[in-house]
CSV table of C-alpha atoms and ligand atoms in Angstrom, one decimal:
chain,number,residue,atom,x,y,z
A,200,UNK,CA,-25.2,-22.8,-8.1
A,201,UNK,CA,-25.8,-19.2,-7.5
A,202,UNK,CA,-23.3,-17.6,-5.0
A,203,UNK,CA,-25.2,-16.5,-1.6
A,204,UNK,CA,-24.3,-13.5,0.4
A,205,UNK,CA,-23.1,-14.6,3.9
A,206,UNK,CA,-24.3,-12.8,6.9
A,207,UNK,CA,-21.6,-11.4,9.0
A,208,UNK,CA,-22.5,-10.0,12.3
A,209,UNK,CA,-20.8,-7.2,14.1
A,210,UNK,CA,-19.7,-5.1,10.5
A,211,UNK,CA,-22.2,-2.9,9.2
A,212,UNK,CA,-20.7,-1.8,5.7
A,213,UNK,CA,-23.9,-0.3,4.6
A,214,UNK,CA,-24.0,2.0,7.5
A,215,UNK,CA,-20.4,3.0,7.2
A,216,UNK,CA,-20.9,4.4,3.7
A,217,UNK,CA,-22.6,7.2,5.0
A,218,UNK,CA,-19.3,8.4,6.6
A,219,UNK,CA,-17.8,8.7,3.0
A,220,UNK,CA,-19.2,11.6,1.1
A,221,UNK,CA,-18.0,10.9,-2.1
A,222,UNK,CA,-19.8,7.3,-2.7
A,223,UNK,CA,-23.3,9.5,-2.1
A,224,UNK,CA,-23.3,10.6,-5.7
A,225,UNK,CA,-24.3,9.3,-9.1
A,226,UNK,CA,-21.8,8.4,-12.0
A,227,UNK,CA,-23.3,8.6,-15.4
A,228,UNK,CA,-27.1,8.6,-13.9
A,229,UNK,CA,-26.2,5.4,-11.4
A,230,UNK,CA,-25.4,5.5,-7.8
A,231,UNK,CA,-21.8,5.1,-7.8
A,232,UNK,CA,-20.1,1.8,-6.9
A,233,UNK,CA,-16.6,2.5,-6.0
A,234,UNK,CA,-14.5,-0.8,-6.7
A,235,UNK,CA,-11.0,0.9,-7.2
A,236,UNK,CA,-9.9,0.9,-3.7
A,237,UNK,CA,-6.4,-0.7,-4.7
A,238,UNK,CA,-5.7,3.0,-6.5
A,239,UNK,CA,-6.8,5.0,-3.9
A,240,UNK,CA,-9.6,4.6,-1.3
A,241,UNK,CA,-12.3,7.3,-0.5
A,242,UNK,CA,-11.8,9.5,2.6
A,243,UNK,CA,-14.2,9.5,5.7
A,244,UNK,CA,-16.0,12.6,6.5
A,245,UNK,CA,-13.7,12.7,10.0
A,246,UNK,CA,-10.5,12.8,7.5
A,247,UNK,CA,-11.9,15.8,5.2
A,248,UNK,CA,-12.6,17.6,8.9
A,249,UNK,CA,-9.1,17.1,10.3
A,250,UNK,CA,-7.7,18.5,7.2
A,251,UNK,CA,-10.3,21.5,7.3
A,252,UNK,CA,-9.7,22.3,10.6
A,253,UNK,CA,-6.0,21.7,10.4
A,254,UNK,CA,-5.9,24.5,7.7
A,255,UNK,CA,-8.8,26.5,8.9
A,256,UNK,CA,-6.9,27.0,12.8
A,257,UNK,CA,-3.5,25.5,13.4
A,258,UNK,CA,-1.8,25.8,9.8
A,259,UNK,CA,1.7,27.0,10.6
A,260,UNK,CA,5.1,25.9,10.1
A,261,UNK,CA,6.8,23.2,12.4
A,262,UNK,CA,9.4,22.5,14.8
A,263,UNK,CA,10.7,26.1,14.3
A,264,UNK,CA,8.0,28.6,15.4
A,265,UNK,CA,7.9,30.8,18.1
A,266,UNK,CA,4.0,31.3,18.5
A,267,UNK,CA,1.0,29.9,19.5
A,268,UNK,CA,-0.1,28.6,15.8
A,269,UNK,CA,3.4,26.9,15.3
A,270,UNK,CA,3.3,25.1,18.6
A,271,UNK,CA,0.0,23.6,18.1
A,272,UNK,CA,0.8,22.8,14.2
A,273,UNK,CA,4.0,21.1,15.8
A,274,UNK,CA,1.9,19.0,18.4
A,275,UNK,CA,-0.3,18.3,15.7
A,276,UNK,CA,2.1,17.1,13.4
A,277,UNK,CA,4.1,14.8,16.3
A,278,UNK,CA,1.0,13.4,17.7
A,279,UNK,CA,0.1,12.5,14.3
A,280,UNK,CA,3.5,10.6,14.2
A,281,UNK,CA,2.7,9.1,17.7
A,282,UNK,CA,-0.5,7.7,16.3
A,283,UNK,CA,1.2,5.8,13.2
A,284,UNK,CA,3.8,4.4,15.9
A,285,UNK,CA,1.4,2.9,18.0
A,286,UNK,CA,-0.9,1.5,14.9
A,287,UNK,CA,2.1,-0.4,13.4
A,288,UNK,CA,3.5,-0.9,16.6
A,289,UNK,CA,7.1,0.8,15.9
A,290,UNK,CA,9.4,1.0,18.5
A,291,UNK,CA,9.3,4.6,19.0
A,292,UNK,CA,8.8,7.8,17.2
A,293,UNK,CA,12.7,7.9,15.9
A,294,UNK,CA,11.3,4.7,13.6
A,295,UNK,CA,8.6,6.5,11.7
A,296,UNK,CA,9.3,8.7,8.9
A,297,UNK,CA,7.1,10.8,6.7
A,298,UNK,CA,7.0,10.4,3.3
A,299,UNK,CA,4.8,11.3,0.4
A,300,UNK,CA,4.0,7.7,0.1
A,301,UNK,CA,5.2,4.1,-0.4
A,302,UNK,CA,7.2,5.0,-3.7
A,303,UNK,CA,9.2,7.5,-1.6
A,304,UNK,CA,9.7,5.2,1.0
A,305,UNK,CA,11.0,2.6,-0.7
A,306,UNK,CA,13.1,5.5,-2.8
A,307,UNK,CA,14.5,6.4,0.5
A,308,UNK,CA,15.6,3.0,1.3
A,309,UNK,CA,17.4,2.6,-2.1
A,310,UNK,CA,19.0,5.7,-2.2
A,311,UNK,CA,20.1,5.7,1.5
A,312,UNK,CA,20.3,2.3,2.8
A,313,UNK,CA,21.2,0.2,-0.3
A,314,UNK,CA,23.4,2.6,-2.1
A,315,UNK,CA,25.6,2.9,1.0
A,316,UNK,CA,25.8,-0.9,1.5
A,317,UNK,CA,26.0,-2.3,-2.0
A,318,UNK,CA,29.1,-3.4,-3.4
A,319,UNK,CA,29.9,-5.2,-6.7
A,320,UNK,CA,28.4,-8.8,-7.3
A,321,UNK,CA,25.8,-8.2,-4.6
A,322,UNK,CA,22.1,-9.0,-5.2
A,323,UNK,CA,18.7,-7.6,-4.4
A,324,UNK,CA,15.8,-10.2,-4.7
A,325,UNK,CA,12.3,-8.8,-5.5
A,326,UNK,CA,9.2,-10.9,-6.1
A,327,UNK,CA,8.1,-11.4,-9.8
A,328,UNK,CA,4.9,-9.8,-8.6
A,329,UNK,CA,5.9,-6.5,-7.8
A,330,UNK,CA,4.3,-2.9,-8.4
A,331,UNK,CA,7.1,-0.9,-10.3
A,332,UNK,CA,7.5,0.9,-7.0
A,333,UNK,CA,9.2,-2.1,-5.6
A,334,UNK,CA,11.3,-3.0,-8.5
A,335,UNK,CA,12.8,0.2,-10.5
A,336,UNK,CA,14.2,2.0,-7.5
A,337,UNK,CA,16.4,-1.2,-6.8
A,338,UNK,CA,17.1,-1.4,-10.3
A,339,UNK,CA,18.5,2.3,-10.3
A,340,UNK,CA,20.6,1.9,-7.2
A,341,UNK,CA,21.8,-1.8,-8.6
A,342,UNK,CA,23.1,0.0,-11.6
A,343,UNK,CA,24.8,2.6,-9.7
A,344,UNK,CA,27.0,-0.2,-7.5
A,345,UNK,CA,27.1,-2.8,-9.7
A,346,UNK,CA,24.6,-5.2,-8.1
A,347,UNK,CA,21.8,-6.8,-9.6
A,348,UNK,CA,18.1,-7.3,-9.2
A,349,UNK,CA,17.0,-10.7,-9.0
A,350,UNK,CA,13.5,-12.0,-9.6
A,351,UNK,CA,11.9,-14.6,-7.0
A,352,UNK,CA,9.7,-17.0,-9.6
A,353,UNK,CA,6.1,-16.8,-9.2
A,354,UNK,CA,3.7,-19.8,-9.6
A,355,UNK,CA,1.0,-19.6,-12.3
A,356,UNK,CA,-1.4,-19.3,-9.7
A,357,UNK,CA,0.4,-16.1,-8.6
A,358,UNK,CA,2.2,-17.2,-5.4
A,359,UNK,CA,5.8,-16.7,-4.4
A,360,UNK,CA,7.9,-19.9,-5.3
A,361,UNK,CA,9.2,-20.3,-1.4
A,362,UNK,CA,11.6,-23.2,-2.6
A,363,UNK,CA,12.9,-21.2,-5.1
A,364,UNK,CA,13.2,-18.2,-2.9
A,365,UNK,CA,15.2,-20.3,-0.5
A,366,UNK,CA,17.4,-21.4,-3.2
A,367,UNK,CA,18.3,-17.9,-4.3
A,368,UNK,CA,19.3,-17.0,-0.9
A,369,UNK,CA,22.6,-17.2,-1.0
A,370,UNK,CA,25.9,-14.7,0.6
A,371,UNK,CA,25.2,-12.2,-2.3
A,372,UNK,CA,21.6,-11.3,-1.1
A,373,UNK,CA,21.9,-8.0,0.7
A,374,UNK,CA,18.5,-7.2,0.5
A,375,UNK,CA,14.9,-8.8,0.1
A,376,UNK,CA,12.0,-6.5,-1.0
A,377,UNK,CA,8.7,-8.1,-1.3
A,378,UNK,CA,4.9,-6.8,-1.3
A,379,UNK,CA,2.9,-7.6,1.7
A,380,UNK,CA,-0.1,-8.0,-1.0
A,381,UNK,CA,0.2,-7.8,-4.5
A,382,UNK,CA,-2.1,-4.9,-6.1
A,383,UNK,CA,-2.1,-6.9,-9.2
A,384,UNK,CA,-3.5,-10.2,-8.3
A,385,UNK,CA,-4.5,-10.0,-4.7
A,386,UNK,CA,-2.1,-12.5,-3.3
A,387,UNK,CA,-1.3,-12.4,0.5
A,388,UNK,CA,2.7,-13.2,0.6
A,389,UNK,CA,3.8,-15.1,3.3
A,390,UNK,CA,5.8,-12.4,4.8
A,391,UNK,CA,6.9,-13.5,8.3
A,392,UNK,CA,8.2,-16.7,6.5
A,393,UNK,CA,10.1,-14.3,3.9
A,394,UNK,CA,11.6,-12.1,6.7
A,395,UNK,CA,12.9,-15.4,8.7
A,396,UNK,CA,14.3,-16.8,5.7
A,397,UNK,CA,16.2,-13.7,4.8
A,398,UNK,CA,17.6,-12.8,8.2
A,399,UNK,CA,18.8,-16.5,8.7
A,400,UNK,CA,20.7,-15.9,5.1
A,401,UNK,CA,21.9,-12.5,6.9
A,402,UNK,CA,19.9,-10.2,4.3
A,403,UNK,CA,17.9,-7.4,5.2
A,404,UNK,CA,14.0,-7.1,4.4
A,405,UNK,CA,11.8,-4.2,3.1
A,406,UNK,CA,7.8,-5.1,3.1
A,407,UNK,CA,6.1,-3.0,0.8
A,408,UNK,CA,2.7,-2.8,3.0
A,409,UNK,CA,0.9,-0.4,0.2
A,410,UNK,CA,-2.1,-3.1,-0.1
A,411,UNK,CA,-1.0,-4.4,3.4
A,412,UNK,CA,-1.9,-1.9,6.1
A,413,UNK,CA,-5.5,-1.1,4.7
A,414,UNK,CA,-6.3,-4.6,5.3
A,415,UNK,CA,-4.7,-6.1,8.2
A,416,UNK,CA,-3.1,-5.1,11.6
A,417,UNK,CA,0.4,-4.8,11.2
A,418,UNK,CA,2.8,-5.5,14.0
A,419,UNK,CA,6.5,-4.3,12.8
A,420,UNK,CA,8.1,-5.7,15.8
A,421,UNK,CA,6.4,-9.0,15.8
A,422,UNK,CA,7.1,-9.1,11.9
A,423,UNK,CA,10.8,-7.9,12.7
A,424,UNK,CA,11.1,-6.5,9.1
A,425,UNK,CA,13.7,-4.1,8.7
A,426,UNK,CA,12.0,-1.6,6.5
A,427,UNK,CA,7.7,-1.2,5.9
A,428,UNK,CA,6.8,1.2,3.9
A,429,UNK,CA,2.7,2.5,3.0
A,430,UNK,CA,0.9,5.0,1.6
A,431,UNK,CA,-1.7,7.1,3.6
A,432,UNK,CA,-4.1,7.5,0.5
A,433,UNK,CA,-5.0,3.7,0.2
A,434,UNK,CA,-5.8,3.3,3.8
A,435,UNK,CA,-8.7,6.1,3.8
A,436,UNK,CA,-6.2,9.2,4.5
A,437,UNK,CA,-5.1,12.0,2.2
A,438,UNK,CA,-2.9,11.9,-0.6
A,439,UNK,CA,0.7,12.7,-0.9
A,440,UNK,CA,1.1,11.0,2.7
A,441,UNK,CA,3.3,7.9,3.6
A,442,UNK,CA,5.4,6.1,6.1
A,443,UNK,CA,8.5,4.5,6.3
A,444,UNK,CA,9.2,2.2,9.3
A,445,UNK,CA,12.8,1.4,9.8
A,446,UNK,CA,14.5,-0.1,12.7
A,447,UNK,CA,16.5,2.7,14.6
A,448,UNK,CA,20.0,1.1,14.5
A,449,UNK,CA,19.5,0.7,10.6
A,450,UNK,CA,18.4,4.4,10.4
A,451,UNK,CA,21.0,5.5,12.6
A,452,UNK,CA,23.7,4.2,10.5
A,453,UNK,CA,22.2,5.3,7.3
A,454,UNK,CA,23.3,8.6,5.4
A,455,UNK,CA,20.7,11.3,4.6
A,456,UNK,CA,18.6,11.0,1.8
A,457,UNK,CA,17.3,14.7,0.9
A,458,UNK,CA,19.5,17.6,2.2
A,459,UNK,CA,18.0,21.1,3.2
A,460,UNK,CA,16.1,22.5,6.3
A,461,UNK,CA,15.3,20.3,9.2
A,462,UNK,CA,17.5,17.7,8.7
A,463,UNK,CA,20.5,19.5,10.2
A,464,UNK,CA,22.0,20.6,13.3
A,465,UNK,CA,24.6,22.9,12.4
A,466,UNK,CA,25.8,24.0,8.7
A,467,UNK,CA,28.7,25.3,7.9
A,468,UNK,CA,30.8,25.5,4.7
A,469,UNK,CA,33.3,23.6,6.8
A,470,UNK,CA,31.0,20.8,7.5
A,471,UNK,CA,27.5,20.1,7.9
A,472,UNK,CA,26.3,17.8,11.2
A,473,UNK,CA,22.9,16.1,10.8
A,474,UNK,CA,19.8,16.0,12.9
A,475,UNK,CA,18.6,13.4,15.1
A,476,UNK,CA,15.9,10.7,13.9
A,477,UNK,CA,13.6,10.8,12.6
A,478,UNK,CA,14.3,14.3,11.3
A,479,UNK,CA,17.4,13.2,9.5
A,480,UNK,CA,15.3,12.2,6.8
A,481,UNK,CA,12.6,14.9,6.8
A,482,UNK,CA,14.1,17.8,5.0
A,483,UNK,CA,12.0,20.9,4.1
A,484,UNK,CA,8.6,21.8,5.1
A,485,UNK,CA,6.4,18.3,5.6
A,486,UNK,CA,3.1,17.6,4.7
A,487,UNK,CA,1.4,18.8,8.3
A,488,UNK,CA,-1.9,18.9,7.0
A,489,UNK,CA,-1.7,15.2,5.4
A,490,UNK,CA,0.0,13.7,8.5
A,491,UNK,CA,-3.1,15.1,10.7
A,492,UNK,CA,-5.0,13.7,8.3
A,493,UNK,CA,-3.6,10.4,8.2
A,494,UNK,CA,-3.9,10.3,12.1
A,495,UNK,CA,-7.6,10.8,11.8
A,496,UNK,CA,-7.6,8.2,9.0
A,497,UNK,CA,-5.9,6.0,11.9
A,498,UNK,CA,-8.4,6.9,14.5
A,499,UNK,CA,-11.3,6.2,12.2
A,500,UNK,CA,-9.7,2.2,11.2
A,501,UNK,CA,-9.1,1.9,15.1
A,502,UNK,CA,-12.7,3.2,15.8
A,503,UNK,CA,-13.9,0.1,14.1
A,504,UNK,CA,-14.1,-3.8,14.9
A,505,UNK,CA,-11.0,-4.6,12.8
A,506,UNK,CA,-11.4,-8.3,13.2
A,507,UNK,CA,-15.1,-8.1,11.7
A,508,UNK,CA,-14.0,-5.7,9.2
A,509,UNK,CA,-11.1,-8.4,8.1
A,510,UNK,CA,-14.3,-11.0,8.2
A,511,UNK,CA,-16.1,-8.9,6.1
A,512,UNK,CA,-13.6,-8.2,3.4
A,513,UNK,CA,-12.8,-11.9,3.3
A,514,UNK,CA,-16.3,-12.7,2.8
A,515,UNK,CA,-17.1,-9.9,0.1
A,516,UNK,CA,-13.6,-11.7,-1.8
A,517,UNK,CA,-15.2,-15.2,-1.3
A,518,UNK,CA,-18.6,-13.8,-2.7
A,519,UNK,CA,-16.8,-12.1,-5.5
A,520,UNK,CA,-15.0,-15.6,-6.2
A,521,UNK,CA,-18.0,-17.6,-5.9
A,522,UNK,CA,-19.8,-15.5,-8.6
A,523,UNK,CA,-16.6,-15.6,-10.6
A,524,UNK,CA,-16.5,-19.3,-10.7
A,525,UNK,CA,-20.3,-19.3,-12.1
A,526,UNK,CA,-19.7,-16.7,-15.0
A,527,UNK,CA,-19.2,-17.8,-18.4
A,528,UNK,CA,-16.2,-16.5,-20.2
A,529,UNK,CA,-14.5,-15.0,-17.0
A,530,UNK,CA,-11.0,-16.0,-16.1
A,531,UNK,CA,-9.5,-15.1,-12.9
A,532,UNK,CA,-6.0,-13.9,-13.0
A,533,UNK,CA,-4.0,-14.9,-9.9
A,534,UNK,CA,-5.9,-17.5,-7.8
A,535,UNK,CA,-3.5,-17.8,-4.7
A,536,UNK,CA,-4.8,-19.2,-1.5
A,537,UNK,CA,-5.1,-16.1,0.3
A,538,UNK,CA,-6.0,-13.2,-1.5
A,539,UNK,CA,-7.1,-9.5,-0.2
A,540,UNK,CA,-8.1,-6.3,-1.5
A,541,UNK,CA,-7.7,-7.1,-5.5
A,542,UNK,CA,-9.8,-9.4,-7.6
A,543,UNK,CA,-8.0,-9.5,-11.3
A,544,UNK,CA,-9.8,-11.1,-14.0
A,545,UNK,CA,-10.6,-10.9,-17.8
A,546,UNK,CA,-13.7,-11.9,-19.9
A,547,UNK,CA,-12.5,-14.0,-22.7
A,548,UNK,CA,-12.2,-12.2,-26.1
A,549,UNK,CA,-12.4,-8.5,-24.7
A,550,UNK,CA,-9.7,-6.1,-24.0
A,551,UNK,CA,-10.2,-5.1,-20.5
A,552,UNK,CA,-10.0,-1.4,-21.4
A,553,UNK,CA,-13.4,-1.9,-23.1
A,554,UNK,CA,-14.8,-3.9,-19.9
A,555,UNK,CA,-14.0,-1.1,-17.6
A,556,UNK,CA,-15.4,1.8,-20.0
A,557,UNK,CA,-18.3,-0.1,-20.2
A,558,UNK,CA,-18.8,-0.9,-16.3
A,559,UNK,CA,-18.0,2.9,-15.9
A,560,UNK,CA,-20.7,3.7,-18.1
A,561,UNK,CA,-23.0,2.0,-15.4
A,562,UNK,CA,-21.1,3.9,-12.6
A,563,UNK,CA,-19.0,1.0,-11.5
A,564,UNK,CA,-15.5,2.2,-11.1
A,565,UNK,CA,-12.7,-0.4,-11.6
A,566,UNK,CA,-9.4,-0.2,-12.7
A,567,UNK,CA,-8.1,-1.9,-15.9
A,568,UNK,CA,-4.4,-2.3,-17.3
A,569,UNK,CA,-1.2,-3.5,-15.9
A,570,UNK,CA,-1.5,-2.2,-12.8
A,571,UNK,CA,2.1,-1.1,-12.4
A,572,UNK,CA,2.9,-4.9,-12.4
A,573,UNK,CA,4.4,-5.3,-16.2
A,574,UNK,CA,6.5,-8.2,-15.2
A,575,UNK,CA,4.0,-10.1,-13.8
A,576,UNK,CA,1.5,-9.4,-17.0
A,577,UNK,CA,4.2,-10.5,-19.2
A,578,UNK,CA,4.5,-13.9,-17.4
A,579,UNK,CA,0.9,-14.3,-17.9
A,580,UNK,CA,1.1,-13.3,-21.2
A,581,UNK,CA,-1.6,-10.6,-21.0
A,582,UNK,CA,-1.8,-6.8,-21.6
A,583,UNK,CA,-3.9,-6.4,-18.4
A,584,UNK,CA,-6.4,-7.1,-16.1
A,585,UNK,CA,-9.9,-5.8,-14.7
A,586,UNK,CA,-9.4,-5.2,-11.2
A,587,UNK,CA,-12.0,-5.0,-8.8
A,588,UNK,CA,-10.5,-4.1,-5.4
A,589,UNK,CA,-12.7,-3.4,-2.3
A,590,UNK,CA,-12.4,-1.4,0.6
A,591,UNK,CA,-14.6,-1.3,4.3
A,592,UNK,CA,-17.9,0.2,2.7
A,593,UNK,CA,-18.1,-2.2,-0.2
A,594,UNK,CA,-21.0,-4.7,0.1
A,595,UNK,CA,-22.2,-7.9,-1.4
A,596,UNK,CA,-24.8,-5.5,-3.4
A,597,UNK,CA,-21.8,-4.0,-4.8
A,598,UNK,CA,-20.2,-7.3,-6.0
A,599,UNK,CA,-23.9,-8.2,-7.3
A,600,UNK,CA,-23.9,-5.1,-9.1
A,601,UNK,CA,-20.3,-5.7,-10.6
A,602,UNK,CA,-21.4,-9.1,-12.2
A,603,UNK,CA,-24.6,-7.7,-13.2
A,604,UNK,CA,-22.6,-5.0,-14.9
A,605,UNK,CA,-20.6,-7.7,-16.7
A,606,UNK,CA,-23.5,-9.7,-17.8
A,607,UNK,CA,-24.5,-6.4,-19.6
A,608,UNK,CA,-21.2,-5.2,-21.1
A,609,UNK,CA,-20.7,-8.9,-22.5
A,610,UNK,CA,-23.9,-8.1,-24.3
A,611,UNK,CA,-22.2,-5.3,-26.0
A,612,UNK,CA,-18.9,-6.7,-26.6
A,613,UNK,CA,-19.5,-10.4,-27.6
B,717,LIG,N1,3.2,-0.7,-3.8
B,717,LIG,C1,1.9,-1.1,-4.1
B,717,LIG,C2,1.7,-2.5,-4.0
B,717,LIG,C3,1.0,-0.6,-4.8
B,717,LIG,O1,-0.5,-0.8,-4.8
B,717,LIG,C4,1.2,0.9,-4.9
B,717,LIG,C5,0.3,1.8,-5.3
B,717,LIG,O2,-0.8,1.5,-6.0
B,717,LIG,C6,2.4,1.4,-4.7
B,717,LIG,C7,3.5,0.6,-4.2
B,717,LIG,C8,2.7,2.8,-4.9
B,717,LIG,O3,2.1,3.5,-4.0
B,717,LIG,P1,2.2,5.1,-4.0
B,717,LIG,O4,2.0,5.7,-5.2
B,717,LIG,O5,1.0,5.5,-3.3
B,717,LIG,O6,3.7,5.5,-3.7
């Protein structure tokens, strides 16, 4: 049976493509089909304009100037923070820290929070499907503190084993670090359940939201997570921007992460006092233009019908799933009941890198490899996958083009 593209009302991905200049190009003589959104999304003109306007008009340093441009830059920078506060429903601007991305956000929590609380014999639980960014920082701090990083098992379908998780939750566990959505498999984890179970065992929780925020409305207060980390560039904002949400009481108790300007109140050789939140964790000149660009990305997303957007992305995923089921020789990697964003697969007998190269020749951009998730690839006994990942501007025609491209690739490779 042929897969039929459903009609989604209230969301016009084709029209929105026009907002993204990078999509209006040909690659290798073919119109670009961009399916590498889990790596980074393209940027709407509104984000590009916000960056250009900031650098063309307001560029200055923040929080310390005695002149108009510095005032303007400071207002734009702090307004951007407030926009993120509202976007994720944080309690206040004290709970939203600017970072370079998810990786730095997680390293901040590992170096500051975990390093200050972990003792010999303590445990950090991470799921076996995590991105390296949500494994290695914990390994570094565990080694320094005599603690242990323990993986939460994942089933062959790519779902977190909740019963195994429950049985791992004992008094040794001080922290649980789990991805909202797996970048390698697309699995959407039941994070509210994970958070509640961790809390009832006395552990704190960090959610790696790199692949969550681009696809879902996130309410950090409703989730009750202790930390939530995400990257601007995966949600239509600039590279080098990211956010760490942390509960105020925890951030207050945590020692500074980096030392330098901005994060201090007074400095003397007798002793230094630290700035209030959020500045205590923002040493040095921040990425001001990037924050302004990220705020423009939030505005862009909030200008859309988010429920219709989510329905569109779900329909794209279902359509790809149906096409994959009818495609001979294609094996899905990760078949969780709920998946979002990433669609991972292999063509039987073909190395994923070869598939990626042949798709690229047809103007189709996908990602191949281990997706910075080597432990889960090892569990599945594979070197990597081909990953198509969707964003708001992808259409059913893009999915058709992907499968037509795969048919063509097959004729070359098999
Ligand atoms: N976590 C997940 C789930 C990711 O997909 C990524 C990037 O692909 C990261 C963390 C790291 O994000 P960044 O490189 O923006 O810091």
